[in-house]
Coordinates of C-alpha atoms in Angstrom, one line a residue:
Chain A
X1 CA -53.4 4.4 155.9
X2 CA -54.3 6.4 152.8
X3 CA -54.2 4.8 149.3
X4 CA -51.6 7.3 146.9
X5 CA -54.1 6.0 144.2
X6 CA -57.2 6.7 145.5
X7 CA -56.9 8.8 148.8
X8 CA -59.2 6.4 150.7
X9 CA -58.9 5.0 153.8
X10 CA -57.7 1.7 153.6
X11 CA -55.4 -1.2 156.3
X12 CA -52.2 -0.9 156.2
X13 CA -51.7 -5.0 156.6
X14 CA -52.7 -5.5 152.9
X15 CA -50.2 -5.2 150.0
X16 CA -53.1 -3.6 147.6
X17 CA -55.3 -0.9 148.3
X18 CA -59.3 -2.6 149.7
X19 CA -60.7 -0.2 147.4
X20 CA -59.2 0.2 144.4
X21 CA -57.1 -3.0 144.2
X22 CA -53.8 -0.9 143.3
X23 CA -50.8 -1.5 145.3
X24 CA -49.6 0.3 148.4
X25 CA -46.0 1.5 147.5
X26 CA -45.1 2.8 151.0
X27 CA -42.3 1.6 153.3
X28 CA -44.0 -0.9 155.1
X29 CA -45.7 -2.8 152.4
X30 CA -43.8 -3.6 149.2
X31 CA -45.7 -5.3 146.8
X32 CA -42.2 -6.5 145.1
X33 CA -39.7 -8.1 147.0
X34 CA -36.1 -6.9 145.8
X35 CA -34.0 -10.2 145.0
X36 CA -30.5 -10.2 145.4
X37 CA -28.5 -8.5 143.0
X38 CA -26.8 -11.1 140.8
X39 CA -28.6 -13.5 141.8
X40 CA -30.6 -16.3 139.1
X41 CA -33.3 -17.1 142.4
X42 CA -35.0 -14.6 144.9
X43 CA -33.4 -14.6 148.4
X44 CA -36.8 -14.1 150.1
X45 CA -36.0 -13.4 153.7
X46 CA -37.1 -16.0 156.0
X47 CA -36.9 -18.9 153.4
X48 CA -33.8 -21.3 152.8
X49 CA -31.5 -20.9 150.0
X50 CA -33.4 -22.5 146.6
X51 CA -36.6 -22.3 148.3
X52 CA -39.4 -20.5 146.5
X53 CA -42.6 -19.2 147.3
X54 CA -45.6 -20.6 145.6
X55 CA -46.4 -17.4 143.8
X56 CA -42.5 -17.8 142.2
X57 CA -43.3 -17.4 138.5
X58 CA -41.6 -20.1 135.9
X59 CA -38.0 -18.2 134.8
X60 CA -40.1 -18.1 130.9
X61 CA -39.5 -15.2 129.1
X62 CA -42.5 -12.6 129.2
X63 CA -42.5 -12.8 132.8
X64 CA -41.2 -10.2 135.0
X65 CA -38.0 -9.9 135.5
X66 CA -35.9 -12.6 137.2
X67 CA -35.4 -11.8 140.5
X68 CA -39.0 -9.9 141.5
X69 CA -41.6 -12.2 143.2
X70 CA -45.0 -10.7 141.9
X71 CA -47.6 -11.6 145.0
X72 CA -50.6 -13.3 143.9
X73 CA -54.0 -11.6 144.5
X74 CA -52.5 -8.5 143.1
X75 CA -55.8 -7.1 141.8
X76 CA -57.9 -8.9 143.7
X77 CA -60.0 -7.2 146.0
X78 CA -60.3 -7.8 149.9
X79 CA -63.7 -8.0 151.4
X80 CA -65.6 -8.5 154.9
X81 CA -63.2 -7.1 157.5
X82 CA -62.2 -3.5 157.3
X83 CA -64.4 -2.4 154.9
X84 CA -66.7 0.2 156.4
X85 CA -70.2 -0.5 156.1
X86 CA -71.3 2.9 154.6
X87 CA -69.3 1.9 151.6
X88 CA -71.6 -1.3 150.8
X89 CA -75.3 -0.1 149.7
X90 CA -76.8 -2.7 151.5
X91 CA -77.7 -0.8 154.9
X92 CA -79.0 2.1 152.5
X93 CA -81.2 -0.3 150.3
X94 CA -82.2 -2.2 153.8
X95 CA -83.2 1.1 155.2
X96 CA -85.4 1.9 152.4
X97 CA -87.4 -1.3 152.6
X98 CA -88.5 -0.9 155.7
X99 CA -89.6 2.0 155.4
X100 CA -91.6 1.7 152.6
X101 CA -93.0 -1.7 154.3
X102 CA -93.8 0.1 157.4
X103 CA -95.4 3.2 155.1
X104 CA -97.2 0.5 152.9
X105 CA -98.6 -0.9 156.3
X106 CA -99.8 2.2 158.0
X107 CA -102.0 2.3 154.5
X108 CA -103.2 -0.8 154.7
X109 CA -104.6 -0.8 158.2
X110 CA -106.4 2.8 157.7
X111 CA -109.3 2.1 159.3
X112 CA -111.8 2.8 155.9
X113 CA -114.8 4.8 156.1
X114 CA -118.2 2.7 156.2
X115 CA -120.4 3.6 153.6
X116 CA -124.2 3.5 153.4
X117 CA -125.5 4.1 149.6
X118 CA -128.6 2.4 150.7
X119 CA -129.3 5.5 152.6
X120 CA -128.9 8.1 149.8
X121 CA -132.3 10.1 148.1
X122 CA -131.9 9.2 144.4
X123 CA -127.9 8.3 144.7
X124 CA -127.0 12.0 145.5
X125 CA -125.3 13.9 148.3
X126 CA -127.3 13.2 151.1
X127 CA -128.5 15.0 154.8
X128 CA -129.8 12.5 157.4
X129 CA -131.9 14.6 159.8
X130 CA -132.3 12.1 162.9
X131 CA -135.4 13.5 165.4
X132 CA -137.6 12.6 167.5
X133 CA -141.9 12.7 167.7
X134 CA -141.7 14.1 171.3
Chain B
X1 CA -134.5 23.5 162.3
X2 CA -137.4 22.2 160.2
X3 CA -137.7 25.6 158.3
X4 CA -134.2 25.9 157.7
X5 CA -134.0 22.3 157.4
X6 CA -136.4 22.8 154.5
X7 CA -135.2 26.4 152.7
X8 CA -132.0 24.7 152.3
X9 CA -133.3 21.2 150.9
X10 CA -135.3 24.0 148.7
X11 CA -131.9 25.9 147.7
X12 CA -129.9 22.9 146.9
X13 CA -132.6 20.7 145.2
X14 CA -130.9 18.3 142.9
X15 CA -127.9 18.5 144.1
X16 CA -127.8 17.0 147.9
X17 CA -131.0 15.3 149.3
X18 CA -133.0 15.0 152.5
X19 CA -133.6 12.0 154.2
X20 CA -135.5 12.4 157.8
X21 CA -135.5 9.7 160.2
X22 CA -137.5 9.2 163.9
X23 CA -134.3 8.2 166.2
X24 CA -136.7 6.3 168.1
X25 CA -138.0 4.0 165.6
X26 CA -135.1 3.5 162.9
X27 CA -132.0 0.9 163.6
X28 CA -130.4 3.6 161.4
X29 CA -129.3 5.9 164.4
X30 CA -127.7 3.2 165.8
X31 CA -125.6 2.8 163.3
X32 CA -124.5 6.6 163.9
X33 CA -124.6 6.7 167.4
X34 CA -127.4 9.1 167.9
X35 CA -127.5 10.1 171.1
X36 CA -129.3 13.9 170.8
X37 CA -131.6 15.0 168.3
X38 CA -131.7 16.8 166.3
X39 CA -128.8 15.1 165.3
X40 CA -127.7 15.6 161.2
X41 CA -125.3 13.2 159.2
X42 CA -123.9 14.6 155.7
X43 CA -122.9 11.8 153.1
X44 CA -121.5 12.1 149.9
X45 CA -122.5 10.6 146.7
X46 CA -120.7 7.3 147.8
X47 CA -122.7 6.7 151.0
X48 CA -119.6 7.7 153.1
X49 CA -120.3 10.0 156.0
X50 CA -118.2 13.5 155.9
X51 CA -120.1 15.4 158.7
X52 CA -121.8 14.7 161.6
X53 CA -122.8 17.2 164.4
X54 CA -126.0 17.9 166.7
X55 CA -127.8 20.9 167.7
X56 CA -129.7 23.3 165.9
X57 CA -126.8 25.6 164.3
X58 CA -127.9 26.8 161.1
X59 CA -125.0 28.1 160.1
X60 CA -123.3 24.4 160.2
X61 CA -126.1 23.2 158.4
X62 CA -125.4 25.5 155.5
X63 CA -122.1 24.7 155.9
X64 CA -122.7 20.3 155.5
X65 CA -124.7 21.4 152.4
X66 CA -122.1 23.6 150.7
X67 CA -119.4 20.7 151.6
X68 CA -121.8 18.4 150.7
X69 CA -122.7 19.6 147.2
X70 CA -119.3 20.4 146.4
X71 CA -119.4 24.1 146.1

């Protein structure tokens, strides 16, 4: 599915967007889950009456308001699975290294020119003219 | 080749010398795999060959001592 937030390509099995950590507020996942009205305690489908989840805040004042079950992990970030790799720099920085190692090796293993200063007339520029007597 | 050989050592004195060597006496041509004469190897100021060829062409003579002075 597409994040609202930040238009990117994200599952649609998490509550909060893979990228950008914001939540998905479509129909199929609701970061909030709606208590009953009237109600002091959630009535979370699926769970007996009195029966909280673990993320159930402390009824303390300065917490959201009684009847909302804020999920954990709202901000946090989901990593590994899903994420396309061209996202990551790794393959890009990977890519690069090799092939600078490979350019670094071709250089290396240049066969080098032999030199023979011994054969120079007075350590200038020098023609050897090879003959023969016959 | 030895006159043109020689008018060239003579037009570029100073600047790229002449070293002759009998293939059939020095080590040396084995080191450049001489196998026709006459046979002539440019090097630069390092020792480190830049030319080699064989034949009597003068104009690829001039040519190894224009590369090989730099001009």
């Amino acid at each position: 599915m597409i994040c609202p937030h930040c238009n990117a390509e994200t599952s649609d099995m998490m509550n909060v967007c893979e990228l950008c950590g914001e939540p998905l507020n479509n129909g199929v996942s609701q970061p909030y889950v709606e208590a009953a009205p009237g109600d002091a305690t959630a009535q979370v489908h699926g769970l007996p009456d009195g029966a909280a989840p673990s993320e159930w805040p402390p009824s303390d004042a300065g917490l959201p308001p009684a009847g909302t079950v804020r999920p954990s992990g709202k901000t946090r970030r989901v990593s590994g699975a899903g994420r396309p790799w061209y996202l990551s720099p790794w393959p890009y920085l990977v890519g690069i290294a090799i092939v600078a190692a490979v350019a670094a090796s071709l250089l290396l293993l240049r066969p080098k020119a032999k030199a023979y200063p011994e054969l120079l007339v007075n350590n200038q520029p020098t023609l050897l003219n090879f003959y023969t007597d016959t | 080749m030895a006159p043109v050989v020689d008018g060239l050592e003579a037009e570029y004195s100073g600047k790229v010398g002449v070293r002759d060597i009998n293939a059939n006496l020095d080590e040396t041509a084995a080191k450049f795999d001489i196998q026709a004469v006459p046979t002539y190897v440019f090097l630069d100021s390092s020792g480190r060959q830049i030319e080699q060829f064989a034949g009597g062409d003068p104009e690829k003579l001039r040519e190894g001592f224009r590369k090989a002075s730099g001009v």
